[in-house]
PDB file of C-alpha atoms in Angstrom:
ATOM      1  CA  MET A  26      11.270   8.816 -19.595  1.00 48.00           C
ATOM      2  CA  ALA A  27      13.680   8.071 -22.389  1.00 59.00           C
ATOM      3  CA  GLY A  28      16.478   7.067 -20.007  1.00 79.00           C
ATOM      4  CA  ARG A  29      14.544   4.308 -18.251  1.00 87.00           C
ATOM      5  CA  ARG A  30      14.242   0.726 -19.393  1.00 92.00           C
ATOM      6  CA  ALA A  31      11.723  -2.078 -19.037  1.00 91.00           C
ATOM      7  CA  LEU A  32      12.541  -5.092 -16.904  1.00 94.00           C
ATOM      8  CA  THR A  33      13.465  -8.282 -18.740  1.00 94.00           C
ATOM      9  CA  LEU A  34      11.248 -11.337 -18.270  1.00 94.00           C
ATOM     10  CA  PRO A  35      13.762 -12.999 -15.883  1.00 96.00           C
ATOM     11  CA  GLU A  36      13.935  -9.734 -13.905  1.00 96.00           C
ATOM     12  CA  GLU A  37      10.133  -9.665 -13.709  1.00 95.00           C
ATOM     13  CA  ARG A  38      10.157 -13.197 -12.261  1.00 95.00           C
ATOM     14  CA  GLN A  39      12.841 -12.213  -9.716  1.00 96.00           C
ATOM     15  CA  LEU A  40      10.835  -9.127  -8.775  1.00 95.00           C
ATOM     16  CA  LEU A  41       7.648 -11.148  -8.273  1.00 94.00           C
ATOM     17  CA  ARG A  42       9.451 -13.652  -5.996  1.00 95.00           C
ATOM     18  CA  VAL A  43      10.780 -10.827  -3.823  1.00 96.00           C
ATOM     19  CA  LEU A  44       7.495  -8.904  -3.820  1.00 93.00           C
ATOM     20  CA  ARG A  45       5.529 -11.878  -2.514  1.00 91.00           C
ATOM     21  CA  LYS A  46       7.763 -11.829   0.591  1.00 94.00           C
ATOM     22  CA  SER A  47       7.816  -8.042   0.984  1.00 94.00           C
ATOM     23  CA  ARG A  48       5.912  -5.718   3.267  1.00 93.00           C
ATOM     24  CA  SER A  49       2.319  -5.428   2.013  1.00 93.00           C
ATOM     25  CA  ARG A  50       2.509  -1.666   1.374  1.00 94.00           C
ATOM     26  CA  ASP A  51       5.663  -2.036  -0.715  1.00 95.00           C
ATOM     27  CA  ARG A  52       4.287  -5.029  -2.598  1.00 95.00           C
ATOM     28  CA  THR A  53       1.047  -3.206  -3.371  1.00 96.00           C
ATOM     29  CA  LEU A  54       2.768   0.022  -4.420  1.00 96.00           C
ATOM     30  CA  ILE A  55       5.014  -1.767  -6.897  1.00 96.00           C
ATOM     31  CA  THR A  56       2.362  -4.210  -8.111  1.00 95.00           C
ATOM     32  CA  THR A  57      -0.080  -1.351  -8.696  1.00 96.00           C
ATOM     33  CA  GLN A  58       2.335   0.545 -10.909  1.00 93.00           C
ATOM     34  CA  TRP A  59       3.604  -2.584 -12.636  1.00 93.00           C
ATOM     35  CA  LEU A  60       0.155  -3.972 -13.510  1.00 92.00           C
ATOM     36  CA  THR A  61      -1.659  -0.700 -14.276  1.00 92.00           C
ATOM     37  CA  GLY A  62       1.021   1.288 -16.073  1.00 89.00           C
ATOM     38  CA  PHE A  63       0.106   4.401 -14.097  1.00 91.00           C
ATOM     39  CA  ARG A  64       2.847   6.938 -13.456  1.00 89.00           C
ATOM     40  CA  ILE A  65       4.125   6.937  -9.886  1.00 93.00           C
ATOM     41  CA  GLY A  66       2.446  10.287  -9.234  1.00 91.00           C
ATOM     42  CA  GLU A  67      -0.855   8.798 -10.392  1.00 92.00           C
ATOM     43  CA  VAL A  68      -0.461   5.729  -8.182  1.00 94.00           C
ATOM     44  CA  LEU A  69       0.197   7.941  -5.167  1.00 95.00           C
ATOM     45  CA  THR A  70      -3.111   9.794  -5.710  1.00 93.00           C
ATOM     46  CA  LEU A  71      -5.143   6.600  -5.299  1.00 96.00           C
ATOM     47  CA  THR A  72      -7.479   6.548  -2.319  1.00 94.00           C
ATOM     48  CA  ILE A  73      -9.187   3.792  -0.376  1.00 95.00           C
ATOM     49  CA  GLY A  74     -12.402   4.580  -2.282  1.00 94.00           C
ATOM     50  CA  ASP A  75     -10.644   4.120  -5.641  1.00 95.00           C
ATOM     51  CA  VAL A  76      -9.918   0.443  -4.911  1.00 96.00           C
ATOM     52  CA  LEU A  77     -12.488  -0.619  -2.305  1.00 94.00           C
ATOM     53  CA  ARG A  78     -16.261  -0.424  -2.776  1.00 92.00           C
ATOM     54  CA  HIS A  79     -19.014  -2.253  -0.911  1.00 90.00           C
ATOM     55  CA  GLY A  80     -16.385  -4.244   0.961  1.00 86.00           C
ATOM     56  CA  GLY A  81     -14.713  -5.617  -2.175  1.00 94.00           C
ATOM     57  CA  ILE A  82     -11.885  -4.763  -4.546  1.00 96.00           C
ATOM     58  CA  VAL A  83     -13.103  -2.919  -7.638  1.00 96.00           C
ATOM     59  CA  PRO A  84     -12.811  -4.709 -11.025  1.00 96.00           C
ATOM     60  CA  LYS A  85     -11.033  -1.724 -12.590  1.00 95.00           C
ATOM     61  CA  ILE A  86      -9.145   1.299 -11.280  1.00 94.00           C
ATOM     62  CA  GLY A  87      -9.555   4.740 -12.789  1.00 89.00           C
ATOM     63  CA  ILE A  88      -7.373   7.828 -12.559  1.00 87.00           C
ATOM     64  CA  GLY A  89      -9.335  11.016 -13.164  1.00 82.00           C
ATOM     65  CA  PRO A  90      -8.136  13.879 -15.362  1.00 80.00           C
ATOM     66  CA  ARG A  91      -7.103  16.079 -12.434  1.00 76.00           C
ATOM     67  CA  HIS A  92      -4.518  13.445 -11.424  1.00 78.00           C
ATOM     68  CA  LEU A  93      -3.269  12.636 -14.929  1.00 72.00           C
ATOM     69  CA  LYS A  94      -0.191  14.206 -16.442  1.00 74.00           C
ATOM     70  CA  GLY A  95      -1.350  17.403 -18.109  1.00 68.00           C
ATOM     71  CA  HIS A  96      -4.530  17.427 -15.985  1.00 64.00           C
ATOM     72  CA  ARG A  97      -6.813  16.848 -18.953  1.00 70.00           C
ATOM     73  CA  GLY A  98      -8.385  14.091 -20.959  1.00 73.00           C
ATOM     74  CA  ARG A  99     -10.649  11.323 -19.753  1.00 81.00           C
ATOM     75  CA  THR A 100     -10.454   9.026 -16.784  1.00 85.00           C
ATOM     76  CA  ARG A 101      -8.059   6.212 -17.613  1.00 84.00           C
ATOM     77  CA  TRP A 102      -9.424   2.823 -16.554  1.00 90.00           C
ATOM     78  CA  ILE A 103      -7.291  -0.279 -16.110  1.00 90.00           C
ATOM     79  CA  PRO A 104      -8.608  -3.743 -15.109  1.00 92.00           C
ATOM     80  CA  VAL A 105      -7.460  -5.101 -11.754  1.00 94.00           C
ATOM     81  CA  LEU A 106      -5.618  -8.370 -12.417  1.00 93.00           C
ATOM     82  CA  PRO A 107      -5.621 -11.236  -9.865  1.00 95.00           C
ATOM     83  CA  GLU A 108      -2.075 -10.533  -8.626  1.00 93.00           C
ATOM     84  CA  LEU A 109      -3.062  -6.935  -7.902  1.00 94.00           C
ATOM     85  CA  VAL A 110      -6.264  -8.065  -6.158  1.00 96.00           C
ATOM     86  CA  ARG A 111      -4.165 -10.266  -3.835  1.00 95.00           C
ATOM     87  CA  ALA A 112      -1.748  -7.435  -3.092  1.00 95.00           C
ATOM     88  CA  LEU A 113      -4.565  -4.924  -2.469  1.00 96.00           C
ATOM     89  CA  ARG A 114      -6.420  -7.298  -0.123  1.00 96.00           C
ATOM     90  CA  GLU A 115      -3.277  -7.974   1.876  1.00 95.00           C
ATOM     91  CA  HIS A 116      -2.446  -4.270   2.089  1.00 95.00           C
ATOM     92  CA  LEU A 117      -5.974  -3.227   3.059  1.00 95.00           C
ATOM     93  CA  ASP A 118      -5.984  -5.902   5.788  1.00 94.00           C
ATOM     94  CA  THR A 119      -3.022  -4.136   7.420  1.00 93.00           C
ATOM     95  CA  LEU A 120      -4.832  -0.784   7.637  1.00 91.00           C
ATOM     96  CA  PRO A 121      -7.054  -0.029  10.658  1.00 89.00           C
ATOM     97  CA  ASP A 122     -10.826  -0.284  10.194  1.00 87.00           C
ATOM     98  CA  HIS A 123     -11.366   3.379  11.097  1.00 85.00           C
ATOM     99  CA  TYR A 124      -8.870   4.346   8.367  1.00 88.00           C
ATOM    100  CA  LEU A 125     -10.665   2.195   5.784  1.00 88.00           C
ATOM    101  CA  GLY A 126     -13.949   3.854   6.731  1.00 87.00           C
ATOM    102  CA  ASN A 127     -12.936   7.081   4.976  1.00 90.00           C
ATOM    103  CA  PRO A 128     -12.834   6.531   1.185  1.00 94.00           C
ATOM    104  CA  HIS A 129     -10.838   9.766   0.781  1.00 93.00           C
ATOM    105  CA  ASN A 130      -7.837   8.487   2.756  1.00 93.00           C
ATOM    106  CA  PRO A 131      -4.767   7.750   0.623  1.00 94.00           C
ATOM    107  CA  LEU A 132      -4.167   4.119  -0.323  1.00 95.00           C
ATOM    108  CA  PHE A 133      -0.488   4.601   0.494  1.00 94.00           C
ATOM    109  CA  PRO A 134      -0.418   6.755   3.638  1.00 91.00           C
ATOM    110  CA  SER A 135       2.681   8.542   4.830  1.00 88.00           C
ATOM    111  CA  ARG A 136       3.490   8.780   8.524  1.00 79.00           C
ATOM    112  CA  GLN A 137       3.224  12.545   8.130  1.00 77.00           C
ATOM    113  CA  CYS A 138       0.045  14.601   8.336  1.00 72.00           C
ATOM    114  CA  ASP A 139      -0.718  17.918   6.698  1.00 73.00           C
ATOM    115  CA  PRO A 140      -1.193  21.016   8.888  1.00 77.00           C
ATOM    116  CA  GLY A 141      -4.933  20.284   9.201  1.00 76.00           C
ATOM    117  CA  GLY A 142      -4.230  16.814  10.613  1.00 71.00           C
ATOM    118  CA  SER A 143      -5.230  14.861   7.490  1.00 79.00           C
ATOM    119  CA  VAL A 144      -3.136  11.889   6.450  1.00 84.00           C
ATOM    120  CA  ARG A 145      -0.838  12.573   3.504  1.00 88.00           C
ATOM    121  CA  PRO A 146      -0.015  10.053   0.791  1.00 91.00           C
ATOM    122  CA  LEU A 147       3.541   8.801   0.395  1.00 93.00           C
ATOM    123  CA  GLY A 148       5.761  11.234  -1.453  1.00 92.00           C
ATOM    124  CA  ARG A 149       7.477  10.529  -4.760  1.00 92.00           C
ATOM    125  CA  SER A 150      10.915  10.300  -3.152  1.00 93.00           C
ATOM    126  CA  GLN A 151       9.620   7.782  -0.593  1.00 94.00           C
ATOM    127  CA  ALA A 152       8.078   5.710  -3.402  1.00 95.00           C
ATOM    128  CA  HIS A 153      11.311   5.930  -5.398  1.00 94.00           C
ATOM    129  CA  ASP A 154      13.309   4.674  -2.406  1.00 94.00           C
ATOM    130  CA  ILE A 155      10.898   1.759  -1.877  1.00 95.00           C
ATOM    131  CA  ILE A 156      11.099   0.725  -5.536  1.00 94.00           C
ATOM    132  CA  LYS A 157      14.894   0.978  -5.650  1.00 94.00           C
ATOM    133  CA  LYS A 158      15.161  -1.082  -2.440  1.00 96.00           C
ATOM    134  CA  ILE A 159      12.944  -3.844  -3.861  1.00 96.00           C
ATOM    135  CA  PHE A 160      14.894  -3.855  -7.152  1.00 96.00           C
ATOM    136  CA  SER A 161      18.065  -4.282  -5.118  1.00 95.00           C
ATOM    137  CA  LEU A 162      16.573  -7.141  -3.050  1.00 96.00           C
ATOM    138  CA  ALA A 163      15.490  -8.807  -6.326  1.00 96.00           C
ATOM    139  CA  ARG A 164      19.109  -8.475  -7.507  1.00 96.00           C
ATOM    140  CA  ILE A 165      18.070  -6.510 -10.551  1.00 95.00           C
ATOM    141  CA  GLU A 166      21.244  -4.821 -11.704  1.00 91.00           C
ATOM    142  CA  ASP A 167      20.947  -1.049 -11.662  1.00 89.00           C
ATOM    143  CA  ASP A 168      22.636   0.154 -14.818  1.00 89.00           C
ATOM    144  CA  GLY A 169      21.545   3.718 -14.081  1.00 88.00           C
ATOM    145  CA  ARG A 170      18.298   3.245 -16.008  1.00 90.00           C
ATOM    146  CA  LEU A 171      16.140   1.800 -13.211  1.00 91.00           C
ATOM    147  CA  GLY A 172      13.580   3.964 -11.496  1.00 87.00           C
ATOM    148  CA  THR A 173       9.885   4.420 -10.917  1.00 86.00           C
ATOM    149  CA  HIS A 174       9.238   4.716 -14.662  1.00 90.00           C
ATOM    150  CA  THR A 175      10.796   1.269 -15.212  1.00 92.00           C
ATOM    151  CA  LEU A 176       7.556  -0.359 -14.049  1.00 92.00           C
ATOM    152  CA  ARG A 177       5.482   1.735 -16.484  1.00 88.00           C
ATOM    153  CA  LYS A 178       7.799   0.756 -19.332  1.00 91.00           C
ATOM    154  CA  THR A 179       7.517  -2.900 -18.314  1.00 90.00           C
ATOM    155  CA  PHE A 180       3.713  -2.598 -18.367  1.00 87.00           C
ATOM    156  CA  ALA A 181       3.906  -0.985 -21.816  1.00 85.00           C
ATOM    157  CA  ARG A 182       6.093  -3.763 -23.195  1.00 88.00           C
ATOM    158  CA  ASN A 183       3.746  -6.428 -21.818  1.00 85.00           C
ATOM    159  CA  VAL A 184       0.638  -4.723 -23.252  1.00 81.00           C
ATOM    160  CA  TYR A 185       2.344  -4.399 -26.638  1.00 81.00           C
ATOM    161  CA  ILE A 186       3.494  -8.035 -26.772  1.00 87.00           C
ATOM    162  CA  HIS A 187       0.348  -9.639 -25.305  1.00 81.00           C
ATOM    163  CA  GLY A 188      -1.990  -7.217 -27.094  1.00 78.00           C
ATOM    164  CA  GLY A 189      -0.995  -8.466 -30.523  1.00 79.00           C
ATOM    165  CA  ARG A 190       1.532  -5.652 -31.050  1.00 83.00           C
ATOM    166  CA  ASP A 191      -1.366  -3.219 -31.445  1.00 68.00           C
ATOM    167  CA  ILE A 192       0.110   0.278 -31.138  1.00 77.00           C
ATOM    168  CA  MET A 193      -3.341   1.870 -30.730  1.00 75.00           C
ATOM    169  CA  LEU A 194      -4.148  -0.436 -27.790  1.00 71.00           C
ATOM    170  CA  LEU A 195      -0.837   0.540 -26.217  1.00 71.00           C
ATOM    171  CA  LYS A 196      -1.579   4.239 -26.760  1.00 73.00           C
ATOM    172  CA  ARG A 197      -4.924   3.896 -24.948  1.00 74.00           C
ATOM    173  CA  ALA A 198      -3.477   1.760 -22.130  1.00 69.00           C
ATOM    174  CA  LEU A 199      -0.818   4.377 -21.390  1.00 71.00           C
ATOM    175  CA  GLY A 200      -3.207   7.300 -21.750  1.00 69.00           C
ATOM    176  CA  HIS A 201      -1.164   8.940 -24.471  1.00 68.00           C
ATOM    177  CA  ALA A 202      -2.764  11.514 -26.751  1.00 68.00           C
ATOM    178  CA  ASP A 203      -0.506  10.613 -29.674  1.00 66.00           C
ATOM    179  CA  VAL A 204       1.238   7.454 -30.854  1.00 71.00           C
TER     180      VAL A 204
END
């Protein structure tokens, strides 16, 4: 989104301090988007089976074409960094064992169920509210350009800077078809 902005490095540090004291679901939701660069809609499609296999956290997370913007292309894979591993472990520890037993259950469950009784994932507006609340707690000034896409832009800036300013690497990391 053109109107959103990346967090500054001091804002990232403030956010991390607040996240480490936050509710595990909120910490994991934000950390997942921040460290994978997935769109919020993509993050909300993640299931238990996408992050947990054989009792351990997977080394990389993939979003399949049906959940990507445009619903085409290839699965986009992103490595799971240590901070995300910590957040995922903490979050998964808060979920009941019977819930973890179904790999199709959403990673970020809502309190609401669909008409068939299946657990729904958090909605976009719920995720937006969580992110805005954490930004506020981190005292990140909202200049009207903060939102869920802020974390994706922050990821993009970090990939660009730490990836040797390689525009093609950035294109692949974000799953863009064109530079």
